[in-house]
XYZ file of C-alpha atoms in Angstrom:
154
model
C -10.109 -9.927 -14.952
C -12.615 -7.200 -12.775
C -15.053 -9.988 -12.554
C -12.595 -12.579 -11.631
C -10.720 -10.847 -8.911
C -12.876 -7.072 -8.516
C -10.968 -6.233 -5.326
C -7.773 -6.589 -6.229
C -8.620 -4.705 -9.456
C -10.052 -1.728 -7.032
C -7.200 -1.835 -4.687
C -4.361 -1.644 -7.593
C -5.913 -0.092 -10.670
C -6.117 3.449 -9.238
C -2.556 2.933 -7.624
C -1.389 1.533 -11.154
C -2.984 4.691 -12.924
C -2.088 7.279 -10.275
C 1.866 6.274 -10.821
C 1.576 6.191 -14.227
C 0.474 9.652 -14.746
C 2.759 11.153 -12.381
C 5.848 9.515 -14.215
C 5.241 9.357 -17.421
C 5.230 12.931 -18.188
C 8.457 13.104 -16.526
C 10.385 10.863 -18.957
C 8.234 11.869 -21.843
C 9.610 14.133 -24.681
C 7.518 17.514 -23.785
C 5.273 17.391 -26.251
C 3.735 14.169 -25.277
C 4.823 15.168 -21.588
C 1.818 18.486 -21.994
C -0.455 16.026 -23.510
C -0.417 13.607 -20.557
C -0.591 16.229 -18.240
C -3.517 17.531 -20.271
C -5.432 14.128 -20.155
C -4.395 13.464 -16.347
C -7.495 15.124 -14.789
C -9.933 12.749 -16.960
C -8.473 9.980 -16.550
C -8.581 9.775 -13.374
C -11.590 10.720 -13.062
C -13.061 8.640 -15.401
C -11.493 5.393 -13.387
C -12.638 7.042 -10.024
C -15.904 6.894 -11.317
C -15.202 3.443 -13.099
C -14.498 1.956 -9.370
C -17.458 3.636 -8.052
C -19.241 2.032 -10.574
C -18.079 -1.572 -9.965
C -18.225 -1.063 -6.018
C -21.995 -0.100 -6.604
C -22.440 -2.908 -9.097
C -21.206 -5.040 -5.939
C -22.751 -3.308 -3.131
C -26.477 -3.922 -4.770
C -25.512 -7.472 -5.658
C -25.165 -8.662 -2.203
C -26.609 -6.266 -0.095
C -29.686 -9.023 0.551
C -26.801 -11.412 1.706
C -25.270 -9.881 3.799
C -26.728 -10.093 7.553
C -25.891 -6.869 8.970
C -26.742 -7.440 12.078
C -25.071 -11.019 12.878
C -21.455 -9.561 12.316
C -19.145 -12.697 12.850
C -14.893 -12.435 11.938
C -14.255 -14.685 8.742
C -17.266 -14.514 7.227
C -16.166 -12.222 4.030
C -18.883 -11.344 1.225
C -16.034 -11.574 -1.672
C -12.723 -12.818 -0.742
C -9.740 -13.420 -3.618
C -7.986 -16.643 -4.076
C -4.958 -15.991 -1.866
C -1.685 -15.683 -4.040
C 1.879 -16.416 -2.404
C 3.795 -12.949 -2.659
C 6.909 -13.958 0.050
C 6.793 -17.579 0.422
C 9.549 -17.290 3.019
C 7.947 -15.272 5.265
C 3.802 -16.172 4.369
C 3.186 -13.344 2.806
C 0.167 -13.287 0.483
C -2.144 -11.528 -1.448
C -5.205 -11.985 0.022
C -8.206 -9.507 0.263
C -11.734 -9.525 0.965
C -14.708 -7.716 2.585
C -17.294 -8.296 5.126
C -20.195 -6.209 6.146
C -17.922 -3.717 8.118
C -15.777 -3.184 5.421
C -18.137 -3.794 2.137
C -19.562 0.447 3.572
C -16.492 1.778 3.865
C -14.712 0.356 0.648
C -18.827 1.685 -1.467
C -18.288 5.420 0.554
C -14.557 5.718 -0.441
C -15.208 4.951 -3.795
C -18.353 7.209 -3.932
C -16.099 10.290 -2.145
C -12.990 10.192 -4.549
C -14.737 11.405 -7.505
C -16.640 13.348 -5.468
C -13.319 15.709 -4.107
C -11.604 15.138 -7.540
C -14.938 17.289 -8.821
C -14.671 19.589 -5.593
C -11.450 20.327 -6.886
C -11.541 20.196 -10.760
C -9.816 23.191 -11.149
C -6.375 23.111 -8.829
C -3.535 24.651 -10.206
C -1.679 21.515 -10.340
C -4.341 19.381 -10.991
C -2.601 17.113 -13.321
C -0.340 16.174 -10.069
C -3.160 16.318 -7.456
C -5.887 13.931 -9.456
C -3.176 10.912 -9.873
C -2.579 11.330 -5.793
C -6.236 10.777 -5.278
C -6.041 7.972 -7.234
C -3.137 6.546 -5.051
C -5.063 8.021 -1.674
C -7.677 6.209 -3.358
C -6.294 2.934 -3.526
C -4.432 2.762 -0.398
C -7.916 3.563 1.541
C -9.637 0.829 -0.324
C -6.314 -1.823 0.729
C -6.462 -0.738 4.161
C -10.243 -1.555 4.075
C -9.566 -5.123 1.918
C -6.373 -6.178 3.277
C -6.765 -9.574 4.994
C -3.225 -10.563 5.545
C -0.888 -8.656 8.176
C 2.155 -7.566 5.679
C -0.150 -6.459 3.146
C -2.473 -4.480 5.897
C 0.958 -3.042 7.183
C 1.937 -2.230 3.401
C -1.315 0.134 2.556
């Protein structure tokens, strides 16, 4: 699936993740509640840095391609298959990146883990590292977003 569609995995993994650990230890018996609090902080770092690693992987790939100076709307360097969300209104699920977006998506990913480390050791950490996971992937769909809605959603 990350090589099929790797934007949409950026955009909703860390989202996916970041909810999971804040509710799960919530409905959890307590046991297994501590134990997923316990785990939250690498987790989420390890997919911050997972996502920094695919971004990179992408960045290098095409960074001969891209013609940074020649800047034209609609030319996109990945773009997703678009997938029908609201049919009623034309809503889809469409994302992509062009050379003023392909930087800032690379130096979000790059910063996340970056202020997770920064902040290793916060009191709460096992609620703040899931929210910059969520941060994380609402920055990277405000930088993919290619329809409206979605742009409007993130």
């Amino acid at each position: 699936m990350i090589t099929a569609d790797p934007l949409t995995f950026i955009t909703l993994a860390p989202i996916a993740l970041g909810m999971a650990l804040l509710i799960l230890p919530q409905v959890l018996p307590t046991s297994m509640a501590e134990y997923m609090q316990r785990i939250a902080r690498p987790l989420s770092m390890g997919l911050a840095l997972a996502i920094f690693a695919i971004t990179t992987m992408l960045f290098l790939g095409q960074i001969g391609a891209i013609d940074w100076l020649n800047i034209l709307q609609g030319e996109y360097v990945f773009q997703n298959t678009p997938v029908v969300l609201l049919e009623e209104i034309g809503v889809r699920w469409v994302v992509g990146v062009d050379a003023l977006s392909f930087p800032m998506v690379w130096l979000t990913a790059m910063l996340i883990p970056v202020s997770m480390l920064v902040e290793w050791d916060a009191k709460k950490g096992h609620i703040f590292h899931p929210l910059i996971l969520i941060m994380e992937g609402a920055l990277v769909g405000v930088f993919v977003a290619l329809d409206l809605f979605v742009f409007f959603v993130f």
